[in-house]
PDB file of C-alpha atoms in Angstrom:
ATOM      1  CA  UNK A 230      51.213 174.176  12.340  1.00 63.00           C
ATOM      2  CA  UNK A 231      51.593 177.546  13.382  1.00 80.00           C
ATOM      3  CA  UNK A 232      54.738 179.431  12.601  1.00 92.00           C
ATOM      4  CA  UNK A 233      57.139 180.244  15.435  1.00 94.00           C
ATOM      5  CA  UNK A 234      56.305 184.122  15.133  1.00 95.00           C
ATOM      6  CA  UNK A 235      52.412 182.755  15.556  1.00 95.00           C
ATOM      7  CA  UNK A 236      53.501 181.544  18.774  1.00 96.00           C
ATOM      8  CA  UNK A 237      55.320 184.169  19.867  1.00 97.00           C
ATOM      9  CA  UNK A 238      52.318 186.343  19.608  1.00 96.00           C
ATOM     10  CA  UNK A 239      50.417 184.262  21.190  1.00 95.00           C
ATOM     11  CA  UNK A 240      52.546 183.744  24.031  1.00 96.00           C
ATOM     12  CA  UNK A 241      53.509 187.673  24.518  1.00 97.00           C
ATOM     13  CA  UNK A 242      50.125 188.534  24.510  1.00 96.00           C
ATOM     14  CA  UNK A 243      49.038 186.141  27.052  1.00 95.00           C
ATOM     15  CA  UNK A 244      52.427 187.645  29.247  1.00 97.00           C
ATOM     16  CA  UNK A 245      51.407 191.138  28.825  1.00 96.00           C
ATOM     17  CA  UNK A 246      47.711 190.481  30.228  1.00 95.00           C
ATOM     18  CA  UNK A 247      48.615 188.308  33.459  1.00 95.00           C
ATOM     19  CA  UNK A 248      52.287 188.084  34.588  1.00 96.00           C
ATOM     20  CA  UNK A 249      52.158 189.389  37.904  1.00 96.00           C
ATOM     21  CA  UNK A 250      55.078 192.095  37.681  1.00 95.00           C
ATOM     22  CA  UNK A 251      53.681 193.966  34.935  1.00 95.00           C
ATOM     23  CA  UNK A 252      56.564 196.666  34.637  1.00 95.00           C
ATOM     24  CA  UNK A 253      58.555 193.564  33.431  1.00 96.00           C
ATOM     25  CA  UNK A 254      56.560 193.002  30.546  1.00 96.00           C
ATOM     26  CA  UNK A 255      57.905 195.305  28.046  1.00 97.00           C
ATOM     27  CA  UNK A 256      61.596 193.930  28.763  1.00 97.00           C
ATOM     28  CA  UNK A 257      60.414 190.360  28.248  1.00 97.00           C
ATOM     29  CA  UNK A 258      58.797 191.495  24.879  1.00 96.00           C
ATOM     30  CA  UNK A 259      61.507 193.217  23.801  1.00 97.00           C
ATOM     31  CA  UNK A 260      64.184 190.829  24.407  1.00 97.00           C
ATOM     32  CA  UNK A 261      62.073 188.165  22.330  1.00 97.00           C
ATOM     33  CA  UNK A 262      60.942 189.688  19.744  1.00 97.00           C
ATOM     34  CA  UNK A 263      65.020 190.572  19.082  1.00 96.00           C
ATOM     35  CA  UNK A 264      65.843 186.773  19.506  1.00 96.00           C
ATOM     36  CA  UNK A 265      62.770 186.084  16.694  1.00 96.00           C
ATOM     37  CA  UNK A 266      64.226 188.758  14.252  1.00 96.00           C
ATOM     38  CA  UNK A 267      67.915 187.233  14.949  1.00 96.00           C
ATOM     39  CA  UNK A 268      66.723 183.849  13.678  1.00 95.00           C
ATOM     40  CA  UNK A 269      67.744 182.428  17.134  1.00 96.00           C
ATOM     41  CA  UNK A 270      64.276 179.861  16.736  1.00 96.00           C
ATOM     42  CA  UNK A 271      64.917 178.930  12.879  1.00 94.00           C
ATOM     43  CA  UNK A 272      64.857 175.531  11.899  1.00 93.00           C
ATOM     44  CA  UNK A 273      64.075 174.425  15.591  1.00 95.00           C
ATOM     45  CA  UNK A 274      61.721 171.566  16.363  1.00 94.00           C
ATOM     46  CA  UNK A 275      58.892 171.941  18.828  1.00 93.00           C
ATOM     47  CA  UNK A 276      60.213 170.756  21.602  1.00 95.00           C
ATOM     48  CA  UNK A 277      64.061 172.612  21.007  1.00 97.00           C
ATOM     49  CA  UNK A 278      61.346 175.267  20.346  1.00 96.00           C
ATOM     50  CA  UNK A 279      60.349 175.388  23.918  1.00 97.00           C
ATOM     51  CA  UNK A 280      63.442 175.253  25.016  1.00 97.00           C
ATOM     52  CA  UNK A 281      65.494 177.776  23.499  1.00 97.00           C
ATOM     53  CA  UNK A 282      62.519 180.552  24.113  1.00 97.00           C
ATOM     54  CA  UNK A 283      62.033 179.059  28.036  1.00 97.00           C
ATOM     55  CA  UNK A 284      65.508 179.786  28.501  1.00 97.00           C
ATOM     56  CA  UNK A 285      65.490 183.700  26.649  1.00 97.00           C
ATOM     57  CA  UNK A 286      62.579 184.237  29.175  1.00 97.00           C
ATOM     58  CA  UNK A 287      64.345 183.246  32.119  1.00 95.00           C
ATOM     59  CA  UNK A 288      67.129 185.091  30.581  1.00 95.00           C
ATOM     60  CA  UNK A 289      65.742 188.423  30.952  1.00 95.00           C
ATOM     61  CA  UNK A 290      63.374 187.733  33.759  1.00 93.00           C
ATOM     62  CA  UNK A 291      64.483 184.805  36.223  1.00 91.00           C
ATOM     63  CA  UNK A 292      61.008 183.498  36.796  1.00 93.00           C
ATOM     64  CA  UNK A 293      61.383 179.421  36.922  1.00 90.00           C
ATOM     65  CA  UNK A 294      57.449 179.246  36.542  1.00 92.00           C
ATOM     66  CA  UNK A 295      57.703 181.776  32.969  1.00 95.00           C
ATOM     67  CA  UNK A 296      58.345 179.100  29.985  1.00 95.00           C
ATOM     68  CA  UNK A 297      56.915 177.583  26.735  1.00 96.00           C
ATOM     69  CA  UNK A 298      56.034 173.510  27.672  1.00 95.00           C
ATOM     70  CA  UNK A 299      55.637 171.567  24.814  1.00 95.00           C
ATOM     71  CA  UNK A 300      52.949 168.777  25.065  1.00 91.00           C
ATOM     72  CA  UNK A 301      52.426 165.432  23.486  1.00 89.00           C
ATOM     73  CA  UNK A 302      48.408 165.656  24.036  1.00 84.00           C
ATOM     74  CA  UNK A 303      46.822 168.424  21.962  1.00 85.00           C
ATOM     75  CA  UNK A 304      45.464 171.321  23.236  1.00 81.00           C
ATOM     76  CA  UNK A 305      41.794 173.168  22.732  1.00 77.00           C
ATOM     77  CA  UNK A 306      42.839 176.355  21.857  1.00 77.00           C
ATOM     78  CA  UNK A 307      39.195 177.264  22.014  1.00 74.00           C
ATOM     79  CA  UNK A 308      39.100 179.834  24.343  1.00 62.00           C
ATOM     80  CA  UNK A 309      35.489 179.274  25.797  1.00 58.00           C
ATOM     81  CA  UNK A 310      36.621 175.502  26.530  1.00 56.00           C
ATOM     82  CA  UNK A 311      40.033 176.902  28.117  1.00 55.00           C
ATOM     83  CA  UNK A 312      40.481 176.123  32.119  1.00 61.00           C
ATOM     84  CA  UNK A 313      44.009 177.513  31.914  1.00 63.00           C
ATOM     85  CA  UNK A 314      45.201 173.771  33.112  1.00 71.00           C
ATOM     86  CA  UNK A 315      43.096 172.885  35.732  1.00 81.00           C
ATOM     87  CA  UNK A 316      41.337 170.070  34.773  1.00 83.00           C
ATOM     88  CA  UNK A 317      44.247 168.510  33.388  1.00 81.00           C
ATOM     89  CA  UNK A 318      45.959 168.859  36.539  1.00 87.00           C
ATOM     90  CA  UNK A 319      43.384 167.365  38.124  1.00 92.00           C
ATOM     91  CA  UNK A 320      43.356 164.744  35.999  1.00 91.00           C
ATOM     92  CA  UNK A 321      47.133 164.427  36.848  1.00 91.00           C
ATOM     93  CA  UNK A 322      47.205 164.310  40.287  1.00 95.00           C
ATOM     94  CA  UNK A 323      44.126 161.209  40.107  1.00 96.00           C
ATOM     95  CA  UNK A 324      46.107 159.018  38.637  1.00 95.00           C
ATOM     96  CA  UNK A 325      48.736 159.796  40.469  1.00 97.00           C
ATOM     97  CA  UNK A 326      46.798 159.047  43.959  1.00 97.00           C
ATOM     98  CA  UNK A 327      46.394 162.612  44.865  1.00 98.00           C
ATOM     99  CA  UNK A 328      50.212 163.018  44.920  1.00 98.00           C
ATOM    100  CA  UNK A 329      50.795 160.462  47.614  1.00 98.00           C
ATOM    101  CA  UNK A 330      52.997 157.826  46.038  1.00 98.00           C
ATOM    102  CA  UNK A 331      54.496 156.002  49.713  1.00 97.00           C
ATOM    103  CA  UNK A 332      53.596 156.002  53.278  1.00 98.00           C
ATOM    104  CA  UNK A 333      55.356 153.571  55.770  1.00 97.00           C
ATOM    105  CA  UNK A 334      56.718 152.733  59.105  1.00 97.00           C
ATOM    106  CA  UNK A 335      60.217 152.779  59.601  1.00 97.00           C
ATOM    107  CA  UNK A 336      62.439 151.109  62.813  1.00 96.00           C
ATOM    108  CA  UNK A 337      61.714 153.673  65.523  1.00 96.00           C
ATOM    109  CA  UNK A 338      58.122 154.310  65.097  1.00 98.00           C
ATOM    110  CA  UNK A 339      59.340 157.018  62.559  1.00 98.00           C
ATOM    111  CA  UNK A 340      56.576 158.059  60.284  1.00 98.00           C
ATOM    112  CA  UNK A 341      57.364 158.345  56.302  1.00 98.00           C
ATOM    113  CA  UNK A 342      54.890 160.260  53.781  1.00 98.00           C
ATOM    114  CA  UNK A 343      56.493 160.171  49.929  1.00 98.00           C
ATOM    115  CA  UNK A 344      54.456 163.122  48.574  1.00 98.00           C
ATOM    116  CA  UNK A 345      55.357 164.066  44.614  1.00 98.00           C
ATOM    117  CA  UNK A 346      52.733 166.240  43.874  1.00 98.00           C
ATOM    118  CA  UNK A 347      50.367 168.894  46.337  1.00 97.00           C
ATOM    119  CA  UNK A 348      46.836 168.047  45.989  1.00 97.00           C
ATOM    120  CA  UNK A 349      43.783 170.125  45.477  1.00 96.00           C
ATOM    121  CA  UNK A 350      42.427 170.752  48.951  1.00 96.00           C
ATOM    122  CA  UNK A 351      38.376 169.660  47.615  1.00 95.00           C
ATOM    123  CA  UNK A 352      39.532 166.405  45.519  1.00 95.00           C
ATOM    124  CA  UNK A 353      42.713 165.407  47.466  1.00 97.00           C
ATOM    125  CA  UNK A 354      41.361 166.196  50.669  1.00 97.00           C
ATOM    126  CA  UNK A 355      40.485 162.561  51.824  1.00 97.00           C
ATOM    127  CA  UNK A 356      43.536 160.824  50.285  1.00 98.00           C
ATOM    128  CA  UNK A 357      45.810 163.493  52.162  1.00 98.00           C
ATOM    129  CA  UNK A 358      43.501 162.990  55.376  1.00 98.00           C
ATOM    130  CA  UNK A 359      44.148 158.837  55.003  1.00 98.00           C
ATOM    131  CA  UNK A 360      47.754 159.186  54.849  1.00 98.00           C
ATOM    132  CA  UNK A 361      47.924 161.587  57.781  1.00 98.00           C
ATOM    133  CA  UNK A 362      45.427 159.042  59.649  1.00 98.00           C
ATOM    134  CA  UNK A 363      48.245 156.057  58.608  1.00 98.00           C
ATOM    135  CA  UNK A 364      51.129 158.237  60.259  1.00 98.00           C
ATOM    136  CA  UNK A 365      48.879 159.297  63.371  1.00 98.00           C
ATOM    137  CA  UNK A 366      50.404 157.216  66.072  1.00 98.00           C
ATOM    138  CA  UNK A 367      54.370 157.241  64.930  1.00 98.00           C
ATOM    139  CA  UNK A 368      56.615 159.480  67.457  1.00 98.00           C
ATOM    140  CA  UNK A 369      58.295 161.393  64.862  1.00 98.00           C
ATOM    141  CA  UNK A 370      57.223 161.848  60.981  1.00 98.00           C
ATOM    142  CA  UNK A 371      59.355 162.386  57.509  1.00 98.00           C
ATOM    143  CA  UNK A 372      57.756 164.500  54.760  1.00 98.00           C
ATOM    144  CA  UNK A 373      59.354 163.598  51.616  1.00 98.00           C
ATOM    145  CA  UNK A 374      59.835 166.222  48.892  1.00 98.00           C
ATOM    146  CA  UNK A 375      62.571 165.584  47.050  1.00 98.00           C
ATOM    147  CA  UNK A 376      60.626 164.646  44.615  1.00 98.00           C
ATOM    148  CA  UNK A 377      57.447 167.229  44.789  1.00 98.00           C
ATOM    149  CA  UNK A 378      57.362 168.975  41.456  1.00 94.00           C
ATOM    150  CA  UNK A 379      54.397 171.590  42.300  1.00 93.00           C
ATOM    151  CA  UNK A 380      50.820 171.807  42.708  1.00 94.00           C
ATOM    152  CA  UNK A 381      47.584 173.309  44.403  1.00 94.00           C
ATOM    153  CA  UNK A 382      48.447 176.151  46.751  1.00 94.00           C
ATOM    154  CA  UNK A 383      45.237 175.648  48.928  1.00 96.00           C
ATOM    155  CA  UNK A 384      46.101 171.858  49.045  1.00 97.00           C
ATOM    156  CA  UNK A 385      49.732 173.302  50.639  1.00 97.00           C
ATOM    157  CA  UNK A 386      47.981 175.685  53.283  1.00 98.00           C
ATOM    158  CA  UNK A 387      45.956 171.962  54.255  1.00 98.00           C
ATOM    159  CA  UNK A 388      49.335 169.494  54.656  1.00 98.00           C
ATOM    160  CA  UNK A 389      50.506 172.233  56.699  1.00 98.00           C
ATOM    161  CA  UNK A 390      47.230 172.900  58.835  1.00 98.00           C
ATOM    162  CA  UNK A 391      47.652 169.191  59.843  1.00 98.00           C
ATOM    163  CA  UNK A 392      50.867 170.413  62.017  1.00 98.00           C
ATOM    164  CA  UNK A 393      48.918 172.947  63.885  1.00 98.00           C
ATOM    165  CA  UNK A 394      46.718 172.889  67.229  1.00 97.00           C
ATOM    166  CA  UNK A 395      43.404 174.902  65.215  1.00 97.00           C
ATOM    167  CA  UNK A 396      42.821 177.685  62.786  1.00 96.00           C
ATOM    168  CA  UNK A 397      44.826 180.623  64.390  1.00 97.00           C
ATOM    169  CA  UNK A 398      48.105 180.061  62.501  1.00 98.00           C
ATOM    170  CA  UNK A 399      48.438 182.571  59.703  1.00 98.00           C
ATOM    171  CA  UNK A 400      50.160 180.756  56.913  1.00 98.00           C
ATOM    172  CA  UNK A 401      50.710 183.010  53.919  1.00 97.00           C
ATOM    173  CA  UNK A 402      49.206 185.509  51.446  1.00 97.00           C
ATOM    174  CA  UNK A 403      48.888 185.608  47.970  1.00 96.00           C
ATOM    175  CA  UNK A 404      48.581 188.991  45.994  1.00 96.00           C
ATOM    176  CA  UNK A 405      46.597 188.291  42.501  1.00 95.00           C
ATOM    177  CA  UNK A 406      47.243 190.389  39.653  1.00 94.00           C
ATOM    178  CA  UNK A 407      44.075 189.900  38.012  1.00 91.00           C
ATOM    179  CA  UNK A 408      41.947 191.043  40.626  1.00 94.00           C
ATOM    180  CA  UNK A 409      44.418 193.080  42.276  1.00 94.00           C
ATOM    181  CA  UNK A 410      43.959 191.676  45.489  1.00 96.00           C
ATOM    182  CA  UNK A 411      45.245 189.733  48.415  1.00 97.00           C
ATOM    183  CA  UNK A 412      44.407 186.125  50.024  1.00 96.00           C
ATOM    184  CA  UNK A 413      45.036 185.039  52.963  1.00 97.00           C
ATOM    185  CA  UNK A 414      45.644 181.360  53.901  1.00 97.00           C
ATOM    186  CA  UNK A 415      45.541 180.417  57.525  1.00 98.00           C
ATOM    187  CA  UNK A 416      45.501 176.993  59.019  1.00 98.00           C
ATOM    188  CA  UNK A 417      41.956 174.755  58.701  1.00 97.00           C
ATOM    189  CA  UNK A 418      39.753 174.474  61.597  1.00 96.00           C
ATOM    190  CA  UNK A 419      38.156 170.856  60.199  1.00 96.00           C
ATOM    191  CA  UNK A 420      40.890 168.824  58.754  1.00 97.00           C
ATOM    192  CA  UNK A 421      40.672 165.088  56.671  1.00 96.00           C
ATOM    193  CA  UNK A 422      42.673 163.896  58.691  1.00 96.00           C
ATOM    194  CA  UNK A 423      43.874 164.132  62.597  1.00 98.00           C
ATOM    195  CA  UNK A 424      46.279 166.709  63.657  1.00 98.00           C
ATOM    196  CA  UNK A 425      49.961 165.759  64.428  1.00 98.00           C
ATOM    197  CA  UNK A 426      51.060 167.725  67.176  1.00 98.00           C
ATOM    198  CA  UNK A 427      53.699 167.758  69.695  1.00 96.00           C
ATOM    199  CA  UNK A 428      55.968 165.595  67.978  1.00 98.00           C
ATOM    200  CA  UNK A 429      59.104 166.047  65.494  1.00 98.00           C
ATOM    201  CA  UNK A 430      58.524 166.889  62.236  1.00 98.00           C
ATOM    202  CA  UNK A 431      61.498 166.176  59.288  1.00 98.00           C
ATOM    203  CA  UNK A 432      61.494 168.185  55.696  1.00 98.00           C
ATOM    204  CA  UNK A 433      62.985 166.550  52.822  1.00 98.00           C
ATOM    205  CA  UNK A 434      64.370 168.629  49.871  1.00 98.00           C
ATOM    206  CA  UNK A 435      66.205 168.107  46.652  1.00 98.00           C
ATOM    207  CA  UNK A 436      67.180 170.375  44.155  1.00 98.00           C
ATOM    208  CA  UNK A 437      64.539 169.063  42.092  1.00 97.00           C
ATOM    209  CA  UNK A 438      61.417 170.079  45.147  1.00 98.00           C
ATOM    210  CA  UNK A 439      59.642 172.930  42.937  1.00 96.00           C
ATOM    211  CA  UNK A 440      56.504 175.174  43.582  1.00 95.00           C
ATOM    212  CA  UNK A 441      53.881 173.829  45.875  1.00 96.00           C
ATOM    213  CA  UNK A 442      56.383 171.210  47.216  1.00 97.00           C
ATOM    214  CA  UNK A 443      58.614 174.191  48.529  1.00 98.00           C
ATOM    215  CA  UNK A 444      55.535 176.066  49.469  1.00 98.00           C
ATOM    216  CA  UNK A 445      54.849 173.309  52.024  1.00 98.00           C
ATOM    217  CA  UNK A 446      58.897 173.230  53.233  1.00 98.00           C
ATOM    218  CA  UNK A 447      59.279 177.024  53.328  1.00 98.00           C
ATOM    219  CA  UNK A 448      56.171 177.179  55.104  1.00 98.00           C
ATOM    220  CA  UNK A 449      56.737 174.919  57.930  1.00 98.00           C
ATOM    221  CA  UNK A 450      60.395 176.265  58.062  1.00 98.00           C
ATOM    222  CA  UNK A 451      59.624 179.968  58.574  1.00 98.00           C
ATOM    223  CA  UNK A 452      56.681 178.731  61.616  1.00 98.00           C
ATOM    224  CA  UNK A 453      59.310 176.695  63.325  1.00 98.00           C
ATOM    225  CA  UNK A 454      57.428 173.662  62.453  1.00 98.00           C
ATOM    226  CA  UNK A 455      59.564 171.351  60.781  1.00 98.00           C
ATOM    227  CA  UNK A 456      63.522 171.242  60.162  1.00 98.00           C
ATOM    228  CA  UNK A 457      63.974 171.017  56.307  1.00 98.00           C
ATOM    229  CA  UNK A 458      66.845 168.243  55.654  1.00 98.00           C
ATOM    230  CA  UNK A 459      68.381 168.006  52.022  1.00 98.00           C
ATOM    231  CA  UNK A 460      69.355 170.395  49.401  1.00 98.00           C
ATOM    232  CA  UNK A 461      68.539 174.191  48.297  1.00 98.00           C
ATOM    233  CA  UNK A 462      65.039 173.942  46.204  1.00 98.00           C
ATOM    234  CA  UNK A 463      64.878 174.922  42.415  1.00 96.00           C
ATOM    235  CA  UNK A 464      62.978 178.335  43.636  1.00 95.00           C
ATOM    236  CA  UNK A 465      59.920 178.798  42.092  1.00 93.00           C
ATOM    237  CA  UNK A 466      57.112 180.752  44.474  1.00 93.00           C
ATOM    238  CA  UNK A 467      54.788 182.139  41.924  1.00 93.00           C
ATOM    239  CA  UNK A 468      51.778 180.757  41.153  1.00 90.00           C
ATOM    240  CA  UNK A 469      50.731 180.098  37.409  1.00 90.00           C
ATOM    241  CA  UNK A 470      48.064 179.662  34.661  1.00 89.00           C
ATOM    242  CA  UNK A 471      48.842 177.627  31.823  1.00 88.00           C
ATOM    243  CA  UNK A 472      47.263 178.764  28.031  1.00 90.00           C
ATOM    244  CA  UNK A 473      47.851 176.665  24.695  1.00 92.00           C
ATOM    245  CA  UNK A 474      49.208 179.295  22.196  1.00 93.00           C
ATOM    246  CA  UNK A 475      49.285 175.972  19.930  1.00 93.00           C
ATOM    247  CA  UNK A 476      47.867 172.592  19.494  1.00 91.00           C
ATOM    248  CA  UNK A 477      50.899 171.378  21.095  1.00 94.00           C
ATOM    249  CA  UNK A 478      52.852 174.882  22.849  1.00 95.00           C
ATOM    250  CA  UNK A 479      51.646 176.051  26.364  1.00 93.00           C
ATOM    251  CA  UNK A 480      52.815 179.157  27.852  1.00 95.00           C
ATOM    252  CA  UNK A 481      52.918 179.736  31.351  1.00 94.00           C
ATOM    253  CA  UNK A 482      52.412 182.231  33.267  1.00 95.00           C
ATOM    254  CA  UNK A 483      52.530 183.950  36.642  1.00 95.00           C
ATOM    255  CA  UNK A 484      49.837 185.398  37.785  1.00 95.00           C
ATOM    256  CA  UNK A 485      50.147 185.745  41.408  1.00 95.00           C
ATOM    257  CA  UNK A 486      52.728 186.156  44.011  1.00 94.00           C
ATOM    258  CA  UNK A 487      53.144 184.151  47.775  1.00 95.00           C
ATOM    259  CA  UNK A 488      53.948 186.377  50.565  1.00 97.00           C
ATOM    260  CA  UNK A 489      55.480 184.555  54.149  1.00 97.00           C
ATOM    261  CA  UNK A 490      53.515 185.155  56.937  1.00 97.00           C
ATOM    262  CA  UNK A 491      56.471 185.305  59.155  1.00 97.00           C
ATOM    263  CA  UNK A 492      59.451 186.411  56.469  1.00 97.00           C
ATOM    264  CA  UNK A 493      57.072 188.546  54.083  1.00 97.00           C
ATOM    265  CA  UNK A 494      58.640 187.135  51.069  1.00 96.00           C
ATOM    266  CA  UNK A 495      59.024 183.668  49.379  1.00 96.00           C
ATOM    267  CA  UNK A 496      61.865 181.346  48.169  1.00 96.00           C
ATOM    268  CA  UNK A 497      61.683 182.712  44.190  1.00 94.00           C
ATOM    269  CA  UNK A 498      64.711 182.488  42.660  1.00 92.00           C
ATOM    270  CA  UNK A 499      66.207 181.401  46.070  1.00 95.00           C
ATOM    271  CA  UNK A 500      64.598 178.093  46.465  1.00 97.00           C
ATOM    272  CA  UNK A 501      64.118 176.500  49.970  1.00 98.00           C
ATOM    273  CA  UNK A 502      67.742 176.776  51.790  1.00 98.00           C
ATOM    274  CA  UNK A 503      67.493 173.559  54.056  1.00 98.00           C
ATOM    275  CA  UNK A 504      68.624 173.597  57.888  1.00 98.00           C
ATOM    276  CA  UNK A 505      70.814 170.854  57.903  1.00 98.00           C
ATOM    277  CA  UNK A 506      71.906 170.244  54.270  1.00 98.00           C
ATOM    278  CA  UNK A 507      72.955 167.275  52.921  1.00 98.00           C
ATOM    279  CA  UNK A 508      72.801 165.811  49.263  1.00 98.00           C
ATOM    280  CA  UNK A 509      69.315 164.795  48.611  1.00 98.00           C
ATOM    281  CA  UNK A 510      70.675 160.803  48.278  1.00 98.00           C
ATOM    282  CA  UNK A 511      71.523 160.757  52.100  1.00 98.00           C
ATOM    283  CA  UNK A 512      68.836 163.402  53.423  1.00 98.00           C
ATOM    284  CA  UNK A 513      66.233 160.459  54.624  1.00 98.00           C
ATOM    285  CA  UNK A 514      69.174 158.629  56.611  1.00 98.00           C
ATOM    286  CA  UNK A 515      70.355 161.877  58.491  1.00 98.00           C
ATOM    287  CA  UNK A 516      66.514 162.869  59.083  1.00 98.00           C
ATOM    288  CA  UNK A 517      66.195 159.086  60.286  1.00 98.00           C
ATOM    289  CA  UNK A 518      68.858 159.782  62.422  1.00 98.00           C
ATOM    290  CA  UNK A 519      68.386 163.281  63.839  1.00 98.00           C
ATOM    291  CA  UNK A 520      64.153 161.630  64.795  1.00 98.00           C
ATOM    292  CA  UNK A 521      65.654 158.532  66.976  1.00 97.00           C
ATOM    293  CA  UNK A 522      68.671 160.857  68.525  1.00 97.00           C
ATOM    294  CA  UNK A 523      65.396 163.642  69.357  1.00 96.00           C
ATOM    295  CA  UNK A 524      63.680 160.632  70.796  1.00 95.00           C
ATOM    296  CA  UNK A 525      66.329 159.645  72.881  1.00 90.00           C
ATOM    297  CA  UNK A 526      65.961 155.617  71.354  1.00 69.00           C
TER     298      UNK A 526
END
């Protein structure tokens, strides 16, 4: 088992090569290192490990995605078998079906899609196309977020592009650090799935919606698309790579930045402020009711 200071290394080293506000890298370093000649991680356990050095980051940079994870599987820390999480994600999101945990019809012909996790766009492209298919023909439709704790920003750009007529809708950019350059993500001229148009379309937050579940929110927000019903998200807008600094200790961090198409920033550290906000327990009744009252029933 590597010693805490190991770690450390590891982790600072893998911060100073990819966070995506480099200038902030020297603070981040500093302020740890003084926490590691303190004794602040003495005698801590793995996990408490994690912890106390996620919350120093966060500390001295408020970045929600910039943390230590501690992990019950162990990690390659081979670095030519390294994916930097991806195929564990993956992995992830097919057992979970793509992300997709609920879709039903409730009294009104309302339309309900439970979503917990954002898909890749290649690999969750026909399970996100079969629930939009299942929801085609309600009058109004419920996303449900509370729950979404992150995932694949191209599979966010394709939930939205299934609320928009073709392929004209600029959705968001993405400035990478590593390559020092912008993406753009409009809407998808072939979808999975039909398009659902012309019809009301209800957000569901919680203060637990993180990462690519406020991606999807935010977005829809900002193009008018949707009115986001629940609580203010945790705030995290920056995407991430994950590397093992031990068998057991990943350290995350962001690499890239979102940038609003319409507001030209994102929701870090503000999270997703809903329009009608409610606590997340009663946020699918007053959507419920806010769909039948917009379809005069």
């Amino acid at each position: 088992m590597p010693t805490h200071a190991h770690v450390i290394d590891r982790a600072l080293d893998r911060i100073r090569a990819g966070y995506v506000f480099p200038g902030k890298t020297a603070d981040i370093e500093a302020a740890i290192r003084r926490r590691l000649a303190a004794g602040d991680y003495e005698g801590l356990d793995g996990p408490s490990f994690c912890e106390a050095v996620t919350a120093h980051l966060q500390e001295v940079c408020p970045d929600r995605h910039l943390r230590l994870l501690w992990t019950e599987e162990p990690q390659d820390l081979n670095p030519g078998t390294q994916d930097d999480g991806r195929a564990a994600f993956l992995a992830l999101l097919r057992a979970e079906n793509q992300g997709i945990r609920r879709v039903e019809h409730l009294d009104g012909n309302i339309g309900l899609l439970d979503v917990r996790r954002i898909a890749d766009a290649g690999e969750g492209g026909p399970a996100i196309g079969a629930a939009m298919q299942l929801v085609a023909l309600s009058s109004a439709l419920i996303l449900d977020l509370r729950a979404c704790r992150g995932g694949m920003p191209e599979g966010a750009a394709l939930w939205c592009s299934h609320f928009f007529a073709d392929d004209q809708v600029h959705l968001n950019d993405m400035y990478d650090r590593a390559t020092d350059s912008t993406r753009q993500f409009w809407t998808s001229a072939h979808l999975p799935g039909p398009r659902y148009l012309d019809r009301p379309v209800y957000v569901l937050t919680s203060a637990l919606t993180f990462s690519g579940g406020e991606d999807v929110a935010y977005t829809l927000q900002a193009l008018g698309r949707a009115v986001v019903v629940g609580e203010t998200t945790r705030g995290g807008a920056h995407p991430t790579l994950r590397h093992p600094v031990a068998e057991h200790i990943l350290v995350t961090v962001p690499t890239a930045r979102t940038i609003n198409a319409v507001t030209g920033g994102n929701w870090e550290g503000t999270g997703v402020r809903p329009d009608v906000e409610v606590s997340a327990g009663d946020a699918l009744e007053t959507a419920c009711k806010a769909a039948l009252e917009r379809l005069g029933a």
